[in-house]
Tab-separated table of C-alpha atoms in Angstrom:
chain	number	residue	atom	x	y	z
V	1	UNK	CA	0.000	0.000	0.000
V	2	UNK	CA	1.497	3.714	-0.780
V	3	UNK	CA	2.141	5.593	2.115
V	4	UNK	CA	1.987	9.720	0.821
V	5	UNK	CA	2.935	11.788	4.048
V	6	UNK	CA	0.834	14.965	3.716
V	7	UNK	CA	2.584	17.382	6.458
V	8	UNK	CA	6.555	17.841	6.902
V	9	UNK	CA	8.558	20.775	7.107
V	10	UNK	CA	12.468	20.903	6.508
V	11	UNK	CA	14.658	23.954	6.161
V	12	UNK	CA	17.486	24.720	4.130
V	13	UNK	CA	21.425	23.684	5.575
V	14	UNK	CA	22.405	26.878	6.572
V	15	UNK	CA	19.532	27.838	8.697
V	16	UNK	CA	18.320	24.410	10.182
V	17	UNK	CA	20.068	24.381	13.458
V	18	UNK	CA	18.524	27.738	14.459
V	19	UNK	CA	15.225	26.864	13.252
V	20	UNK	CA	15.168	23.542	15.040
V	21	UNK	CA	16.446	25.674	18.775
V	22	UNK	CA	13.741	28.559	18.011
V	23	UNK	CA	10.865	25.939	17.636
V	24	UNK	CA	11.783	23.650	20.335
V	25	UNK	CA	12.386	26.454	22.595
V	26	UNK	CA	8.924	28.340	21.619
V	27	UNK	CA	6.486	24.880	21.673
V	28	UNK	CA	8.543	23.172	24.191
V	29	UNK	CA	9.012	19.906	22.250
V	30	UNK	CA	12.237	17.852	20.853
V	31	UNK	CA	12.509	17.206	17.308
V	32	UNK	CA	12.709	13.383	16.181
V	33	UNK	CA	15.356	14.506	14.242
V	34	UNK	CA	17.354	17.995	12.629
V	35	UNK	CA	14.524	18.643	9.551
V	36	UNK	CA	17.101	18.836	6.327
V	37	UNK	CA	15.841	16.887	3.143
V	38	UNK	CA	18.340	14.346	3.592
V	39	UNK	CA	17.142	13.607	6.706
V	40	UNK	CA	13.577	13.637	5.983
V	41	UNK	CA	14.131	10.763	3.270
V	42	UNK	CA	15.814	8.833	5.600
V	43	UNK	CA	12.634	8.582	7.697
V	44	UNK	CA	10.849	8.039	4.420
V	45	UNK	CA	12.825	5.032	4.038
V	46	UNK	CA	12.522	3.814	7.355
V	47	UNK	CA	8.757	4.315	7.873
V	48	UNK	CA	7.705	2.727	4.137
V	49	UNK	CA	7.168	6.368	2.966
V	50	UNK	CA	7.200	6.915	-0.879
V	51	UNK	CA	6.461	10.649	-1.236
V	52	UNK	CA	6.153	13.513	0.872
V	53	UNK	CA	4.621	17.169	0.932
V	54	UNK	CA	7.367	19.667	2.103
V	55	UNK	CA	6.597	22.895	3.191
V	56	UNK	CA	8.812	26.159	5.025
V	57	UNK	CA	6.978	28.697	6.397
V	58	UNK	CA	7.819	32.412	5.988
V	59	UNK	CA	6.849	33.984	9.180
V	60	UNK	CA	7.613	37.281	7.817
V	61	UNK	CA	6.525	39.046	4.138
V	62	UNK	CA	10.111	39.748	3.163
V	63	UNK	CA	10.607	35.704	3.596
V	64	UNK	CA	8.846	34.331	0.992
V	65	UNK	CA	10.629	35.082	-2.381
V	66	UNK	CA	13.994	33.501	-0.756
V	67	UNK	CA	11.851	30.329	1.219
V	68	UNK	CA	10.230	29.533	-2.023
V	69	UNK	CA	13.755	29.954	-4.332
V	70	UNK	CA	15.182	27.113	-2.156
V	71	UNK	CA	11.998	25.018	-2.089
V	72	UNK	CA	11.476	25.523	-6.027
V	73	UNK	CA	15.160	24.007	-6.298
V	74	UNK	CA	15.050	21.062	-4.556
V	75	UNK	CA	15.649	18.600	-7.248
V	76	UNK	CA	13.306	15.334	-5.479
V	77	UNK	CA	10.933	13.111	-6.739
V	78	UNK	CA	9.661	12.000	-3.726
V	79	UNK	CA	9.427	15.582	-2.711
V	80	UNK	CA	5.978	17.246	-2.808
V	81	UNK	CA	6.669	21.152	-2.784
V	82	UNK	CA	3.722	22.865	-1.213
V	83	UNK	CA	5.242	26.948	-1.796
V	84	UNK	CA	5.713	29.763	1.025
V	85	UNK	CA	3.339	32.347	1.122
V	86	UNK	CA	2.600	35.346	3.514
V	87	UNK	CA	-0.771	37.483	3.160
V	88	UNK	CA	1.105	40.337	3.987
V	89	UNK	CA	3.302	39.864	1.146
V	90	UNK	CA	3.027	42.898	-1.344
V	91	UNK	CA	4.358	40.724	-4.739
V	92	UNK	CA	1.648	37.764	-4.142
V	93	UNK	CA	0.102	37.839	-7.718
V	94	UNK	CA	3.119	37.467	-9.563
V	95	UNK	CA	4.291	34.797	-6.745
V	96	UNK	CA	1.061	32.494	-6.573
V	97	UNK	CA	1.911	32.180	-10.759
V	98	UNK	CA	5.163	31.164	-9.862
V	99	UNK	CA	3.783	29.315	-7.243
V	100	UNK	CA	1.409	27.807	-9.710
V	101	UNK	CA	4.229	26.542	-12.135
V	102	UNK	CA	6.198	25.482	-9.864
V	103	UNK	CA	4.791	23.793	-6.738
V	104	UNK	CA	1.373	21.732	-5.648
V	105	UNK	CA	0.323	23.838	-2.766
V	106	UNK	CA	0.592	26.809	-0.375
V	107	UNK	CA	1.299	26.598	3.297
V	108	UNK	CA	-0.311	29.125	5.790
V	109	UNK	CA	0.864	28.637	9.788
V	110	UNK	CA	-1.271	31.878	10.317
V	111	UNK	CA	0.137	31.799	14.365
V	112	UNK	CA	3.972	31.936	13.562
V	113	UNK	CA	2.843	34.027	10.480
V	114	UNK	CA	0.726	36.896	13.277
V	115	UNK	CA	-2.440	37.370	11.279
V	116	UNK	CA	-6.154	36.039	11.992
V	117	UNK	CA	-7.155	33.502	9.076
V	118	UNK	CA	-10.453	35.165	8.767
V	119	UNK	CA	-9.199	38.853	8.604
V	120	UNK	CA	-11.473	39.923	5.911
V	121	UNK	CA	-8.391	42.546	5.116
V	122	UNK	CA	-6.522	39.664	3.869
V	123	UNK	CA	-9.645	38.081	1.881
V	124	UNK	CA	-7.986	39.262	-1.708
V	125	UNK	CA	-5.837	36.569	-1.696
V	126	UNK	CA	-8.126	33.822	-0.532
V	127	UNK	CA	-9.889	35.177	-3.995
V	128	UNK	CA	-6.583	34.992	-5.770
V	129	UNK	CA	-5.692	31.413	-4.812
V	130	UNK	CA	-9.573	30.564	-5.100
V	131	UNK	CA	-9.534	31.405	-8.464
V	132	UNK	CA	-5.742	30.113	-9.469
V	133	UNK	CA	-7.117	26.947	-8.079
V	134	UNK	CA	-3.935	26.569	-5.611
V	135	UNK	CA	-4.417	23.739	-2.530
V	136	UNK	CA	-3.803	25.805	0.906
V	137	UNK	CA	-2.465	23.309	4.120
V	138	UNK	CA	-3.550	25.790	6.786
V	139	UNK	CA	-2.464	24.627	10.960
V	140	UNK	CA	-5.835	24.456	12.490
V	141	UNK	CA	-6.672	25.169	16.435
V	142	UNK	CA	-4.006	26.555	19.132
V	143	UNK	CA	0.130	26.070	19.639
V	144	UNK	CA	1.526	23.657	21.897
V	145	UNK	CA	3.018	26.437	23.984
V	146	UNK	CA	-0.702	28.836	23.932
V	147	UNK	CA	-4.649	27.604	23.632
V	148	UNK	CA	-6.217	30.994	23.549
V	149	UNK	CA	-6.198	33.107	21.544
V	150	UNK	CA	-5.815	30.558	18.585
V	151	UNK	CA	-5.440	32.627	14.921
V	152	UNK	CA	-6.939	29.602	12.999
V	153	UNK	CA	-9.818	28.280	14.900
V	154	UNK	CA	-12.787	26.057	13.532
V	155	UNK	CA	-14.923	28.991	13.698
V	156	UNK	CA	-12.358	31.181	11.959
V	157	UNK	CA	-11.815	28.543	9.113
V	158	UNK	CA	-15.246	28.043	8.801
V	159	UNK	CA	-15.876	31.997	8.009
V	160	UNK	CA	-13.143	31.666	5.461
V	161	UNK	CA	-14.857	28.680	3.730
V	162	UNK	CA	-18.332	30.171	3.626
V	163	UNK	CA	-17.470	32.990	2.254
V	164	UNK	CA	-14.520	31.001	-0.910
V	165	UNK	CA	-16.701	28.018	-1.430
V	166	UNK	CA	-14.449	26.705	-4.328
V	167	UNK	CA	-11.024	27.218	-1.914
V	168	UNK	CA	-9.491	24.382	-1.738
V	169	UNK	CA	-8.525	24.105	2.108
V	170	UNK	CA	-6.448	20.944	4.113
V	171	UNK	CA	-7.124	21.534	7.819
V	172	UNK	CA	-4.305	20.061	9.279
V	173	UNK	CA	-5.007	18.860	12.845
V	174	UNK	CA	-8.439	17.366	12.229
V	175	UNK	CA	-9.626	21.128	11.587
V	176	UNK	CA	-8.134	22.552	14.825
V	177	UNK	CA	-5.184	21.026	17.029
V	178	UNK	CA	-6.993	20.548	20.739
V	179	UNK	CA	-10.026	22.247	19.244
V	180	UNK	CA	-11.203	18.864	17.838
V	181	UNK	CA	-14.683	18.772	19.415
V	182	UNK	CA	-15.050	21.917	17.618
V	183	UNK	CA	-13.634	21.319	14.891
V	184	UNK	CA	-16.166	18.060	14.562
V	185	UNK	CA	-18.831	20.567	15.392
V	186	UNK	CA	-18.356	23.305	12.845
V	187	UNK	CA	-16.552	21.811	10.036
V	188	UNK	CA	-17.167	18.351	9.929
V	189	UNK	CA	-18.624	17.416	6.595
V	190	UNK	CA	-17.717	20.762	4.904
V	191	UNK	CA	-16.243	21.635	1.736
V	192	UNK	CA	-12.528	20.665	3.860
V	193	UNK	CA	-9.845	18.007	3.829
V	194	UNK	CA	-8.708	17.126	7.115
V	195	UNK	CA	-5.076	15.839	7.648
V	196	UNK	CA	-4.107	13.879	10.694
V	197	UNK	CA	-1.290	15.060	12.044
V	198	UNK	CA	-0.659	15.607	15.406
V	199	UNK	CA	-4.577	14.031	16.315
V	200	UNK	CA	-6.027	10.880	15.584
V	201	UNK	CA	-3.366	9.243	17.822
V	202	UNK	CA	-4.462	11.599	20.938
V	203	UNK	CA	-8.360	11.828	19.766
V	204	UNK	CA	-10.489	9.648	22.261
V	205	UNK	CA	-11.651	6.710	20.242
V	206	UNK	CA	-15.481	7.536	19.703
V	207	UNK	CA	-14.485	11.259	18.762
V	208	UNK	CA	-12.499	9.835	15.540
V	209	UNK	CA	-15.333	7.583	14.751
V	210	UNK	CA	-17.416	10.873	14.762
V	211	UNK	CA	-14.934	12.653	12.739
V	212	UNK	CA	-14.861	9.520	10.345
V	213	UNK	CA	-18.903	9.078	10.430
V	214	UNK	CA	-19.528	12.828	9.769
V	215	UNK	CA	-16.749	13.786	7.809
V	216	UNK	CA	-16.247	10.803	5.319
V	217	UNK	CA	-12.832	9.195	5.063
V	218	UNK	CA	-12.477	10.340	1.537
V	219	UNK	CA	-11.800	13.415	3.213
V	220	UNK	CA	-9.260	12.800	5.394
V	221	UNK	CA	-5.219	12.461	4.864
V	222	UNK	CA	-2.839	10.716	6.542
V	223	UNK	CA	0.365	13.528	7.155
V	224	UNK	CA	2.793	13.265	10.558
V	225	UNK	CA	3.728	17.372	11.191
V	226	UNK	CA	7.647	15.566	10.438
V	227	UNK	CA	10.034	16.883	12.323
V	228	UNK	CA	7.395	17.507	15.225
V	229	UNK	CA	6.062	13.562	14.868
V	230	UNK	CA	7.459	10.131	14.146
V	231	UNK	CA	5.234	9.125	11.058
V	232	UNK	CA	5.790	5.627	11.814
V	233	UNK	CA	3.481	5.941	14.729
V	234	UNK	CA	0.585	6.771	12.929
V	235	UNK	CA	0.804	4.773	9.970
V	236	UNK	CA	0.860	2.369	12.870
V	237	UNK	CA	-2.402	3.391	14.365
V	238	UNK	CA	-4.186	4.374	10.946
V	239	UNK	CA	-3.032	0.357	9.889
V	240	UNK	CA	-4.662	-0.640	13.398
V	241	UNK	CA	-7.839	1.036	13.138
V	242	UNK	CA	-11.437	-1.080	12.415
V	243	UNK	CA	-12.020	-0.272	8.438
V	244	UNK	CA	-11.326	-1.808	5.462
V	245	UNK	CA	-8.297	-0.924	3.251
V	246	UNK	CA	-9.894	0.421	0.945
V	247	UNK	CA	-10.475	3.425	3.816
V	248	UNK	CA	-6.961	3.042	4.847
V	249	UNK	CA	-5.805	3.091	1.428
V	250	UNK	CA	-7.736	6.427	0.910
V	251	UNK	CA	-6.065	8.212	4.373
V	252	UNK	CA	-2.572	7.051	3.579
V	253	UNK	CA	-2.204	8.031	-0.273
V	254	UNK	CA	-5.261	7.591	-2.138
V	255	UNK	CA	-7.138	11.020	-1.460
V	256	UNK	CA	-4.054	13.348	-1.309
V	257	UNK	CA	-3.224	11.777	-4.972
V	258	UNK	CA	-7.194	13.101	-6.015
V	259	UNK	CA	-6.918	16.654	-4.344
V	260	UNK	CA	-3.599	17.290	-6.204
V	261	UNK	CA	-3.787	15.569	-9.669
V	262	UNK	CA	-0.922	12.870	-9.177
C-alpha cells in the first residue's frame, strides 16, 4: 500500500540548526530529528514512505521570495513542494503564478505568520488562490506552547470557507489542534480536507469515529507534522484502526493523490 505523508517541514542547511532551537524552545518539544531533506528521506525510508509534501513557512513578508527559491530548487521526486506564502506579502500575484508553475500547494501557519485567518483585510488573496485553483495546508486550532487566543480556529476557518466556497482548504489537525470537538462541530462534513497530524493518535476513540462518520474518510489524509512527529506511529495506528483498506488506502495516499492531480 502507498504511504503519501501529507505534512513535513524541513529547512534549508544553513539555517536548520537555528530553526530547530527557536521551535523547540517556543512549543517546548524535541525534534525526532534535525529537519534537512536528507534527513527527511531517511525517515521516508525507514517508515515505508514513498512521497512527501514539504513545506517552510515564511513567518515574515520579506521571507517568501527567498523560502520559495530554495523550495522551487530542490531537485526530489519523492518531494511534494507545497510553496511559502505570507498574506502580507506585497508581490503575491506574480508569486502564486510562480507558485502555480512550480509547486502543488501553499502553506499558511497563520500563528507563527501573526495574522487572523479570517481577517477579511486579507480576503484578496483567498480570492486569488480561489480562483488560481492553488491547494492551501492551513495549521488548524491553538500552539503547543498557547490555547487561547488561537489565529486559525474552527470557527475562523469556517468563516473563510463560507465565504470562498471553491477554496481548496487541508485543515491540518483534524480542523483545529486541541479544538477537535469543535472542529467536529463546525466543520465536519464541509467543503474541507482534514489531515491527521498531530490528532487521531491523541483523539479519544469515539471522537475519531465521529470525525470519520460525519466527515467521510475520503476526506481525510494521513500527514505526521515531520520533524514535530514520528510518522511511523501513525501509519501504525491508521493500519490498526477497524475499516477496510480500501479506507486506509484512501487516508494514507489515495485522497491526497485526487486533491492534487498525481
Amino acid at each position: 500500500m502507498e504511504i503519501i505523508d501529507s505534512h513535513c517541514h524541513i529547512w534549508p542547511e544553513k539555517v536548520v540548526d537555528k530553526a530547530k532551537s527557536y521551535l523547540e524552545n517556543l512549543l517546548g518539544i524535541k525534534m525526532i530529528t534535525l529537519p534537512t531533506a536528507s534527513n527527511l528521506l531517511k525517515h521516508m525510508n525507514e517508515s515505508g514512505i514513498s512521497k512527501s509534501v514539504v513545506s517552510s513557512v515564511a513567518s515574515r513578508p520579506d521571507q517568501v521570495l527567498s523560502i520559495n527559491n530554495w523550495l522551487f530548487s530542490l531537485q526530489q521526486e519523492r518531494f511534494i513542494v507545497f510553496a511559502s506564502m505570507h498574506p502580507f506579502f506585497k508581490g503575491f500575484r506574480k508569486e502564486l503564478k510562480r507558485i502555480q508553475d512550480n509547486a502543488y500547494g501553499i502553506k499558511f501557519q497563520p500563528e507563527f505568520q501573526n495574522f487572523y485567518f479570517d481577517d477579511e483585510l486579507i480576503f484578496y488573496i483567498y480570492e486569488e488562490i480561489e480562483k488560481l485553483q492553488i491547494p492551501l495546508l492551513v495549521h488548524c486550532g491553538v500552539q503547543l506552547n498557547s490555547r487561547k487566543n488561537s489565529k486559525s480556529s474552527p470557527d475562523r476557518i469556517l468563516k473563510v470557507l463560507n465565504k470562498f466556497s471553491s477554496l481548496k482548504i487541508i485543515g491540518a489537525h483534524m480542523g483545529g489542534f486541541l479544538m477537535w470537538e469543535e472542529s467536529l462541530r463546525l466543520l465536519a462534513g464541509k467543503n474541507i480536507y482534514f489531515d491527521t497530524s498531530d490528532s487521531v493518535r491523541f483523539m479519544k476513540r469515539d471522537l475519531l469515529d465521529e470525525f470519520f462518520y460525519k466527515h467521510g474518510l475520503e476526506k481525510i489524509i494521513f500527514g505526521s507534522d515531520f520533524p514535530l512527529a514520528d510518522s511511523k506511529k501513525d501509519i501504525e495506528f491508521i493500519n490498526s484502526l477497524n475499516i477496510i483498506d480500501e479506507d486506509k488506502e484512501k487516508i494514507l495516499s489515495g485522497n491526497i493523490k485526487k486533491i492534487l492531480n498525481i
